[in-house]
mmCIF file of C-alpha atoms in Angstrom:
data_model
loop_
_atom_site.group_PDB
_atom_site.id
_atom_site.type_symbol
_atom_site.label_atom_id
_atom_site.label_comp_id
_atom_site.label_asym_id
_atom_site.label_seq_id
_atom_site.Cartn_x
_atom_site.Cartn_y
_atom_site.Cartn_z
ATOM 1 C CA UNK C 960 103.579 130.676 101.150
ATOM 2 C CA UNK C 961 102.709 126.957 101.374
ATOM 3 C CA UNK C 962 104.867 124.666 99.316
ATOM 4 C CA UNK C 963 103.130 122.818 96.498
ATOM 5 C CA UNK C 964 103.341 119.388 94.904
ATOM 6 C CA UNK C 965 101.876 117.489 91.977
ATOM 7 C CA UNK C 966 98.835 115.387 92.849
ATOM 8 C CA UNK C 967 95.771 113.716 91.353
ATOM 9 C CA UNK C 968 92.976 115.769 92.860
ATOM 10 C CA UNK C 969 89.241 115.130 93.136
ATOM 11 C CA UNK C 970 87.453 118.426 93.664
ATOM 12 C CA UNK C 971 83.856 117.257 93.997
ATOM 13 C CA UNK C 972 81.999 113.956 94.275
ATOM 14 C CA UNK C 973 82.029 112.148 90.947
ATOM 15 C CA UNK C 974 84.235 114.621 89.087
ATOM 16 C CA UNK C 975 87.071 113.420 86.883
ATOM 17 C CA UNK C 976 90.549 113.154 88.417
ATOM 18 C CA UNK C 977 92.903 116.015 87.586
ATOM 19 C CA UNK C 978 96.699 116.060 87.760
ATOM 20 C CA UNK C 979 97.425 119.470 89.213
ATOM 21 C CA UNK C 980 99.288 121.378 91.910
ATOM 22 C CA UNK C 981 98.147 121.413 95.520
ATOM 23 C CA UNK C 982 99.748 122.128 98.884
ATOM 24 C CA UNK C 983 101.967 119.586 100.595
ATOM 25 C CA UNK C 984 99.939 118.128 103.488
ATOM 26 C CA UNK C 985 100.659 119.007 107.104
ATOM 27 C CA UNK C 986 101.298 116.114 109.480
ATOM 28 C CA UNK C 987 99.991 115.331 112.938
ATOM 29 C CA UNK C 988 101.926 114.134 115.966
ATOM 30 C CA UNK C 989 101.668 110.456 114.953
ATOM 31 C CA UNK C 990 102.071 111.039 111.223
ATOM 32 C CA UNK C 991 104.866 110.664 108.724
ATOM 33 C CA UNK C 992 105.336 112.755 105.610
ATOM 34 C CA UNK C 993 106.402 110.400 102.841
ATOM 35 C CA UNK C 994 107.950 111.274 99.495
ATOM 36 C CA UNK C 995 105.862 108.851 97.430
ATOM 37 C CA UNK C 996 107.964 106.990 94.871
ATOM 38 C CA UNK C 997 105.275 104.643 93.553
ATOM 39 C CA UNK C 998 101.533 104.185 93.960
ATOM 40 C CA UNK C 999 99.100 101.611 92.606
ATOM 41 C CA UNK C 1000 95.513 101.877 91.473
ATOM 42 C CA UNK C 1001 92.708 99.842 93.076
ATOM 43 C CA UNK C 1002 89.017 99.743 92.104
ATOM 44 C CA UNK C 1003 88.155 101.287 95.481
ATOM 45 C CA UNK C 1004 89.903 104.482 94.341
ATOM 46 C CA UNK C 1005 87.209 105.054 91.745
ATOM 47 C CA UNK C 1006 84.415 104.028 94.119
ATOM 48 C CA UNK C 1007 85.591 106.584 96.667
ATOM 49 C CA UNK C 1008 85.771 109.231 93.931
ATOM 50 C CA UNK C 1009 82.137 108.544 93.059
ATOM 51 C CA UNK C 1010 81.032 108.292 96.685
ATOM 52 C CA UNK C 1011 79.797 104.721 96.124
ATOM 53 C CA UNK C 1012 81.367 103.321 99.297
ATOM 54 C CA UNK C 1013 80.760 106.192 101.689
ATOM 55 C CA UNK C 1014 77.987 104.262 103.386
ATOM 56 C CA UNK C 1015 80.350 101.478 104.534
ATOM 57 C CA UNK C 1016 82.967 103.878 105.949
ATOM 58 C CA UNK C 1017 83.086 105.075 109.548
ATOM 59 C CA UNK C 1018 84.693 108.243 108.222
ATOM 60 C CA UNK C 1019 84.892 109.410 104.645
ATOM 61 C CA UNK C 1020 87.378 111.753 102.978
ATOM 62 C CA UNK C 1021 86.287 115.350 102.579
ATOM 63 C CA UNK C 1022 86.463 117.143 99.240
ATOM 64 C CA UNK C 1023 88.746 118.112 97.695
ATOM 65 C CA UNK C 1024 91.047 115.150 98.262
ATOM 66 C CA UNK C 1025 94.015 113.457 96.633
ATOM 67 C CA UNK C 1026 93.254 110.002 95.201
ATOM 68 C CA UNK C 1027 95.077 106.807 96.070
ATOM 69 C CA UNK C 1028 95.626 104.423 98.979
ATOM 70 C CA UNK C 1029 98.542 102.102 98.110
ATOM 71 C CA UNK C 1030 102.068 103.520 98.107
ATOM 72 C CA UNK C 1031 105.782 103.049 98.695
ATOM 73 C CA UNK C 1032 108.203 105.845 99.449
ATOM 74 C CA UNK C 1033 110.710 107.467 101.776
ATOM 75 C CA UNK C 1034 110.048 109.221 105.083
ATOM 76 C CA UNK C 1035 111.037 112.901 104.857
ATOM 77 C CA UNK C 1036 109.375 114.282 107.999
ATOM 78 C CA UNK C 1037 108.203 112.714 111.280
ATOM 79 C CA UNK C 1038 105.583 113.840 113.764
ATOM 80 C CA UNK C 1039 106.535 114.725 117.326
ATOM 81 C CA UNK C 1040 105.163 111.470 118.815
ATOM 82 C CA UNK C 1041 106.312 109.033 116.124
ATOM 83 C CA UNK C 1042 108.228 106.058 117.573
ATOM 84 C CA UNK C 1043 108.346 103.418 114.822
ATOM 85 C CA UNK C 1044 110.102 105.183 111.947
ATOM 86 C CA UNK C 1045 112.935 107.595 111.235
ATOM 87 C CA UNK C 1046 113.874 110.047 108.523
ATOM 88 C CA UNK C 1047 115.093 108.212 105.431
ATOM 89 C CA UNK C 1048 113.205 104.970 106.097
ATOM 90 C CA UNK C 1049 111.711 103.314 103.027
ATOM 91 C CA UNK C 1050 108.124 102.375 103.864
ATOM 92 C CA UNK C 1051 104.991 101.014 102.215
ATOM 93 C CA UNK C 1052 101.358 100.470 103.058
ATOM 94 C CA UNK C 1053 97.737 101.346 102.505
ATOM 95 C CA UNK C 1054 96.362 104.496 104.116
ATOM 96 C CA UNK C 1055 93.145 104.386 106.117
ATOM 97 C CA UNK C 1056 89.836 104.853 104.336
ATOM 98 C CA UNK C 1057 89.263 108.492 105.250
ATOM 99 C CA UNK C 1058 92.837 109.541 104.369
ATOM 100 C CA UNK C 1059 93.606 108.779 100.723
ATOM 101 C CA UNK C 1060 96.491 110.675 99.166
ATOM 102 C CA UNK C 1061 99.067 108.407 97.524
ATOM 103 C CA UNK C 1062 98.698 109.780 93.989
ATOM 104 C CA UNK C 1063 101.000 112.669 94.873
ATOM 105 C CA UNK C 1064 104.635 113.603 95.430
ATOM 106 C CA UNK C 1065 104.052 113.715 99.190
ATOM 107 C CA UNK C 1066 101.472 112.187 101.510
ATOM 108 C CA UNK C 1067 100.745 112.211 105.229
ATOM 109 C CA UNK C 1068 100.118 108.806 106.826
ATOM 110 C CA UNK C 1069 99.694 107.525 110.384
ATOM 111 C CA UNK C 1070 102.662 105.453 111.515
ATOM 112 C CA UNK C 1071 100.385 102.579 112.622
ATOM 113 C CA UNK C 1072 99.106 102.066 109.076
ATOM 114 C CA UNK C 1073 102.383 101.129 107.391
ATOM 115 C CA UNK C 1074 105.550 99.016 107.566
ATOM 116 C CA UNK C 1075 109.173 99.059 106.469
ATOM 117 C CA UNK C 1076 109.461 98.212 102.761
ATOM 118 C CA UNK C 1077 110.853 94.739 102.018
ATOM 119 C CA UNK C 1078 114.423 95.116 100.769
ATOM 120 C CA UNK C 1079 113.838 92.539 98.039
ATOM 121 C CA UNK C 1080 111.094 94.627 96.414
ATOM 122 C CA UNK C 1081 111.442 97.722 94.284
ATOM 123 C CA UNK C 1082 109.304 100.742 95.145
ATOM 124 C CA UNK C 1083 106.894 99.800 92.348
ATOM 125 C CA UNK C 1084 106.607 96.200 93.504
ATOM 126 C CA UNK C 1085 106.027 97.287 97.101
ATOM 127 C CA UNK C 1086 103.323 99.758 96.050
ATOM 128 C CA UNK C 1087 101.520 96.956 94.211
ATOM 129 C CA UNK C 1088 101.070 94.836 97.306
ATOM 130 C CA UNK C 1089 99.326 96.458 100.322
ATOM 131 C CA UNK C 1090 95.592 96.614 99.560
ATOM 132 C CA UNK C 1091 95.400 93.388 97.574
ATOM 133 C CA UNK C 1092 97.713 91.652 100.037
ATOM 134 C CA UNK C 1093 95.748 92.797 103.084
ATOM 135 C CA UNK C 1094 92.499 91.763 101.411
ATOM 136 C CA UNK C 1095 93.788 88.291 100.543
ATOM 137 C CA UNK C 1096 95.321 87.858 103.998
ATOM 138 C CA UNK C 1097 92.134 88.709 105.875
ATOM 139 C CA UNK C 1098 89.963 86.662 103.515
ATOM 140 C CA UNK C 1099 92.070 83.487 103.523
ATOM 141 C CA UNK C 1100 93.631 83.532 106.984
ATOM 142 C CA UNK C 1101 91.067 85.249 109.173
ATOM 143 C CA UNK C 1102 87.684 84.666 107.525
ATOM 144 C CA UNK C 1103 88.112 81.345 105.707
ATOM 145 C CA UNK C 1104 90.801 79.925 107.992
ATOM 146 C CA UNK C 1105 92.080 78.065 104.961
ATOM 147 C CA UNK C 1106 94.178 74.976 105.697
ATOM 148 C CA UNK C 1107 96.116 72.327 103.806
ATOM 149 C CA UNK C 1108 94.068 70.295 101.365
ATOM 150 C CA UNK C 1109 91.031 72.590 101.353
ATOM 151 C CA UNK C 1110 89.523 73.569 98.006
ATOM 152 C CA UNK C 1111 89.201 77.256 97.191
ATOM 153 C CA UNK C 1112 87.750 78.958 94.129
ATOM 154 C CA UNK C 1113 89.179 82.416 93.439
ATOM 155 C CA UNK C 1114 87.128 84.416 90.945
ATOM 156 C CA UNK C 1115 89.084 86.602 88.482
ATOM 157 C CA UNK C 1116 92.449 85.102 89.332
ATOM 158 C CA UNK C 1117 94.407 87.416 87.015
ATOM 159 C CA UNK C 1118 93.179 90.544 88.798
ATOM 160 C CA UNK C 1119 95.011 92.410 91.527
ATOM 161 C CA UNK C 1120 93.508 90.511 94.473
ATOM 162 C CA UNK C 1121 93.371 87.247 92.563
ATOM 163 C CA UNK C 1122 97.071 87.125 91.725
ATOM 164 C CA UNK C 1123 97.986 87.510 95.406
ATOM 165 C CA UNK C 1124 95.243 85.207 96.705
ATOM 166 C CA UNK C 1125 96.386 82.373 94.416
ATOM 167 C CA UNK C 1126 99.954 82.626 95.697
ATOM 168 C CA UNK C 1127 98.825 82.844 99.311
ATOM 169 C CA UNK C 1128 96.449 79.882 99.000
ATOM 170 C CA UNK C 1129 99.151 77.723 97.426
ATOM 171 C CA UNK C 1130 101.554 78.712 100.201
ATOM 172 C CA UNK C 1131 98.869 77.369 102.584
ATOM 173 C CA UNK C 1132 98.830 74.104 100.557
ATOM 174 C CA UNK C 1133 95.241 74.484 99.346
ATOM 175 C CA UNK C 1134 93.786 73.232 96.060
ATOM 176 C CA UNK C 1135 93.159 76.346 93.971
ATOM 177 C CA UNK C 1136 90.671 76.764 91.140
ATOM 178 C CA UNK C 1137 90.201 80.085 89.407
ATOM 179 C CA UNK C 1138 88.505 81.850 86.521
ATOM 180 C CA UNK C 1139 90.419 83.803 83.892
ATOM 181 C CA UNK C 1140 90.297 84.839 80.268
ATOM 182 C CA UNK C 1141 92.550 83.175 77.711
ATOM 183 C CA UNK C 1142 94.922 86.138 78.059
ATOM 184 C CA UNK C 1143 95.206 85.534 81.785
ATOM 185 C CA UNK C 1144 95.533 81.746 81.626
ATOM 186 C CA UNK C 1145 99.340 81.544 81.533
ATOM 187 C CA UNK C 1146 99.656 84.029 84.393
ATOM 188 C CA UNK C 1147 97.360 82.212 86.837
ATOM 189 C CA UNK C 1148 98.903 78.860 85.877
ATOM 190 C CA UNK C 1149 102.355 80.259 86.600
ATOM 191 C CA UNK C 1150 101.152 81.531 89.984
ATOM 192 C CA UNK C 1151 100.118 78.004 90.932
ATOM 193 C CA UNK C 1152 96.426 77.572 90.066
ATOM 194 C CA UNK C 1153 95.514 73.875 89.900
ATOM 195 C CA UNK C 1154 92.406 74.287 87.744
ATOM 196 C CA UNK C 1155 91.387 77.145 85.450
ATOM 197 C CA UNK C 1156 88.253 77.841 83.435
ATOM 198 C CA UNK C 1157 87.666 80.552 80.851
ATOM 199 C CA UNK C 1158 84.848 82.679 82.230
ATOM 200 C CA UNK C 1159 84.009 83.852 78.696
ATOM 201 C CA UNK C 1160 82.981 80.362 77.613
ATOM 202 C CA UNK C 1161 82.191 78.429 80.803
ATOM 203 C CA UNK C 1162 79.931 79.071 83.795
ATOM 204 C CA UNK C 1163 81.961 78.172 86.876
ATOM 205 C CA UNK C 1164 78.837 76.903 88.674
ATOM 206 C CA UNK C 1165 78.497 74.187 86.004
ATOM 207 C CA UNK C 1166 82.007 72.916 86.721
ATOM 208 C CA UNK C 1167 82.816 73.441 90.405
ATOM 209 C CA UNK C 1168 80.915 71.789 93.265
ATOM 210 C CA UNK C 1169 81.425 71.064 96.968
ATOM 211 C CA UNK C 1170 84.162 73.646 97.465
ATOM 212 C CA UNK C 1171 85.269 74.611 100.943
ATOM 213 C CA UNK C 1172 85.622 78.303 100.184
ATOM 214 C CA UNK C 1173 85.098 80.909 97.472
ATOM 215 C CA UNK C 1174 86.699 84.338 97.176
ATOM 216 C CA UNK C 1175 84.176 86.430 95.238
ATOM 217 C CA UNK C 1176 85.608 89.517 93.559
ATOM 218 C CA UNK C 1177 82.662 90.114 91.221
ATOM 219 C CA UNK C 1178 79.424 90.281 93.219
ATOM 220 C CA UNK C 1179 75.975 90.088 91.604
ATOM 221 C CA UNK C 1180 75.079 86.744 90.037
ATOM 222 C CA UNK C 1181 78.562 85.380 90.693
ATOM 223 C CA UNK C 1182 78.017 85.758 94.442
ATOM 224 C CA UNK C 1183 74.713 83.874 94.183
ATOM 225 C CA UNK C 1184 76.446 81.068 92.290
ATOM 226 C CA UNK C 1185 79.332 81.029 94.778
ATOM 227 C CA UNK C 1186 76.929 80.391 97.649
ATOM 228 C CA UNK C 1187 75.487 77.452 95.723
ATOM 229 C CA UNK C 1188 78.758 75.632 95.008
ATOM 230 C CA UNK C 1189 80.134 75.726 98.554
ATOM 231 C CA UNK C 1190 79.570 72.721 100.784
ATOM 232 C CA UNK C 1191 77.614 73.099 104.053
ATOM 233 C CA UNK C 1192 79.713 74.916 106.707
ATOM 234 C CA UNK C 1193 81.880 76.312 103.910
ATOM 235 C CA UNK C 1194 82.722 80.005 103.560
ATOM 236 C CA UNK C 1195 82.203 82.643 100.892
ATOM 237 C CA UNK C 1196 84.018 85.962 101.251
ATOM 238 C CA UNK C 1197 82.789 88.681 98.908
ATOM 239 C CA UNK C 1198 84.644 91.876 98.048
ATOM 240 C CA UNK C 1199 81.964 93.151 95.679
ATOM 241 C CA UNK C 1200 78.671 91.954 97.128
ATOM 242 C CA UNK C 1201 76.282 93.769 99.441
ATOM 243 C CA UNK C 1202 77.200 94.744 103.001
ATOM 244 C CA UNK C 1203 74.929 93.020 105.515
ATOM 245 C CA UNK C 1204 73.850 93.551 109.120
ATOM 246 C CA UNK C 1205 76.782 91.470 110.377
ATOM 247 C CA UNK C 1206 79.228 93.762 108.597
ATOM 248 C CA UNK C 1207 77.561 96.847 110.063
ATOM 249 C CA UNK C 1208 77.872 95.344 113.538
ATOM 250 C CA UNK C 1209 81.531 94.362 113.071
ATOM 251 C CA UNK C 1210 82.369 97.875 111.847
ATOM 252 C CA UNK C 1211 80.253 99.546 114.551
ATOM 253 C CA UNK C 1212 78.295 101.514 111.962
ATOM 254 C CA UNK C 1213 75.218 101.903 114.153
ATOM 255 C CA UNK C 1214 71.733 100.411 114.335
ATOM 256 C CA UNK C 1215 70.335 102.318 111.350
ATOM 257 C CA UNK C 1216 72.936 100.981 108.895
ATOM 258 C CA UNK C 1217 72.652 97.524 110.434
ATOM 259 C CA UNK C 1218 68.915 97.568 109.738
ATOM 260 C CA UNK C 1219 69.381 99.056 106.264
ATOM 261 C CA UNK C 1220 72.106 96.602 105.248
ATOM 262 C CA UNK C 1221 70.021 93.734 106.629
ATOM 263 C CA UNK C 1222 67.164 94.675 104.313
ATOM 264 C CA UNK C 1223 69.364 95.250 101.259
ATOM 265 C CA UNK C 1224 71.278 91.986 101.677
ATOM 266 C CA UNK C 1225 68.257 89.908 102.708
ATOM 267 C CA UNK C 1226 68.360 87.677 99.615
ATOM 268 C CA UNK C 1227 72.048 86.836 100.111
ATOM 269 C CA UNK C 1228 71.660 86.278 103.855
ATOM 270 C CA UNK C 1229 68.629 84.021 103.331
ATOM 271 C CA UNK C 1230 70.385 81.930 100.665
ATOM 272 C CA UNK C 1231 73.486 81.541 102.845
ATOM 273 C CA UNK C 1232 71.314 80.344 105.728
ATOM 274 C CA UNK C 1233 69.470 77.879 103.494
ATOM 275 C CA UNK C 1234 72.756 76.462 102.210
ATOM 276 C CA UNK C 1235 74.294 76.560 105.720
ATOM 277 C CA UNK C 1236 77.191 78.597 104.330
ATOM 278 C CA UNK C 1237 79.202 81.251 106.160
ATOM 279 C CA UNK C 1238 79.025 84.478 104.153
ATOM 280 C CA UNK C 1239 81.181 87.559 104.750
ATOM 281 C CA UNK C 1240 81.328 90.972 103.082
ATOM 282 C CA UNK C 1241 84.875 92.325 103.290
ATOM 283 C CA UNK C 1242 85.896 95.974 103.030
ATOM 284 C CA UNK C 1243 89.512 96.650 103.967
ATOM 285 C CA UNK C 1244 91.023 99.362 106.115
ATOM 286 C CA UNK C 1245 94.626 100.108 107.012
ATOM 287 C CA UNK C 1246 96.595 97.799 109.316
ATOM 288 C CA UNK C 1247 100.344 98.215 109.692
ATOM 289 C CA UNK C 1248 100.765 94.938 111.609
ATOM 290 C CA UNK C 1249 99.198 92.999 108.758
ATOM 291 C CA UNK C 1250 101.411 94.828 106.254
ATOM 292 C CA UNK C 1251 104.352 93.525 108.310
ATOM 293 C CA UNK C 1252 102.900 90.010 107.918
ATOM 294 C CA UNK C 1253 102.911 90.528 104.159
ATOM 295 C CA UNK C 1254 106.595 91.396 104.386
ATOM 296 C CA UNK C 1255 107.235 88.016 106.021
ATOM 297 C CA UNK C 1256 105.565 86.259 103.079
ATOM 298 C CA UNK C 1257 107.681 88.273 100.651
ATOM 299 C CA UNK C 1258 110.926 87.575 102.503
ATOM 300 C CA UNK C 1259 110.098 83.858 102.602
ATOM 301 C CA UNK C 1260 109.735 83.884 98.816
ATOM 302 C CA UNK C 1261 106.036 82.973 99.052
ATOM 303 C CA UNK C 1262 104.616 86.175 97.601
ATOM 304 C CA UNK C 1263 105.533 88.233 94.551
ATOM 305 C CA UNK C 1264 103.530 91.273 93.396
ATOM 306 C CA UNK C 1265 102.244 91.073 89.832
ATOM 307 C CA UNK C 1266 102.509 94.291 87.814
ATOM 308 C CA UNK C 1267 100.746 94.765 84.502
ATOM 309 C CA UNK C 1268 102.195 98.151 83.554
ATOM 310 C CA UNK C 1269 104.198 101.069 84.960
ATOM 311 C CA UNK C 1270 103.378 104.704 84.130
ATOM 312 C CA UNK C 1271 105.317 107.896 84.787
ATOM 313 C CA UNK C 1272 103.453 110.201 87.158
ATOM 314 C CA UNK C 1273 103.081 112.755 84.375
ATOM 315 C CA UNK C 1274 100.794 110.191 82.732
ATOM 316 C CA UNK C 1275 98.745 109.550 85.884
ATOM 317 C CA UNK C 1276 95.379 110.176 84.242
ATOM 318 C CA UNK C 1277 96.237 107.759 81.428
ATOM 319 C CA UNK C 1278 97.237 105.204 84.078
ATOM 320 C CA UNK C 1279 93.894 105.588 85.862
ATOM 321 C CA UNK C 1280 91.966 105.267 82.594
ATOM 322 C CA UNK C 1281 93.901 102.132 81.673
ATOM 323 C CA UNK C 1282 93.343 100.557 85.093
ATOM 324 C CA UNK C 1283 89.626 101.338 84.938
ATOM 325 C CA UNK C 1284 89.353 99.638 81.543
ATOM 326 C CA UNK C 1285 89.512 96.262 83.288
ATOM 327 C CA UNK C 1286 92.144 94.846 80.945
ATOM 328 C CA UNK C 1287 95.062 94.852 83.389
ATOM 329 C CA UNK C 1288 96.538 91.550 84.566
ATOM 330 C CA UNK C 1289 97.871 92.431 87.998
ATOM 331 C CA UNK C 1290 98.441 95.985 89.202
ATOM 332 C CA UNK C 1291 98.825 99.332 87.418
ATOM 333 C CA UNK C 1292 101.604 101.481 88.883
ATOM 334 C CA UNK C 1293 102.427 105.185 88.843
ATOM 335 C CA UNK C 1294 106.095 105.995 89.443
ATOM 336 C CA UNK C 1295 106.998 109.325 91.065
ATOM 337 C CA UNK C 1296 110.403 111.049 91.143
ATOM 338 C CA UNK C 1297 112.398 111.678 94.294
ATOM 339 C CA UNK C 1298 111.480 115.218 95.386
ATOM 340 C CA UNK C 1299 113.159 117.385 97.999
ATOM 341 C CA UNK C 1300 111.194 119.463 100.515
ATOM 342 C CA UNK C 1301 113.738 122.282 100.146
#
């Protein structure tokens, strides 16, 4: 009889998450089986549950599946061809898009997707970092190529991505403006933001002009405004906008999706061209080497995960509901117990 574990399971597209028992996953030759000790919620978890992002994935998870991408835990089994990790290693990371599974006692993950957990971080802190850290790293370092003295606007600075992006931008010696509510003001100021506006009372496009870069976490009208406040040759990276033909090409999604995305994102693409602004849609996947880069930031004291609230795994559904409410400042964490395979 297959051994079972506790997990947050999605049985069909769009159905509510359920904390229940399911079988412990088998591992492949290059996989690790990890006893998950902490996992964090990201908005993409809910989008995958609903099937809203299937179109931008090369591969999508099949139903039923266990929710969750970010995790930290301990290796309890190694595949036959694993070379990077050993039994007992504490690891963290973000699983690839078609292999969620961190909201569980055990998960299977490819060894190339993860890294050794920073010693200075607890399991909960480590689980809070991968997806938001990878997103901020690719946006600021690889897409924007942010450098000292450049001006960046980070929308929703008190959110999961925002809290990391502010720290990373300040470590790169940039001038950082952000939007936040009054409740989030002290947090983003403490993280290093140079200028803050309350998005409830002020339209950022009335205040900010001639910025070098904008990190858009909201999409919709905010993305339109972001394109209008960036100087010519500046860059806007959107996490919540519309995928375009360039994204389809980069991800090798095929000619049909390239044509479809080109039509859907025509307004954004046209405006970016008119303003002579570089526009990128960003959708993250796993990358163990970049997770290792995050570790270097942590060890240098330049990056600290921001946690809003910790939940016991027994309260996983409550944790998901709270995270989805949009009130969290930083990350929402589920903490799992150490569990033996025996």
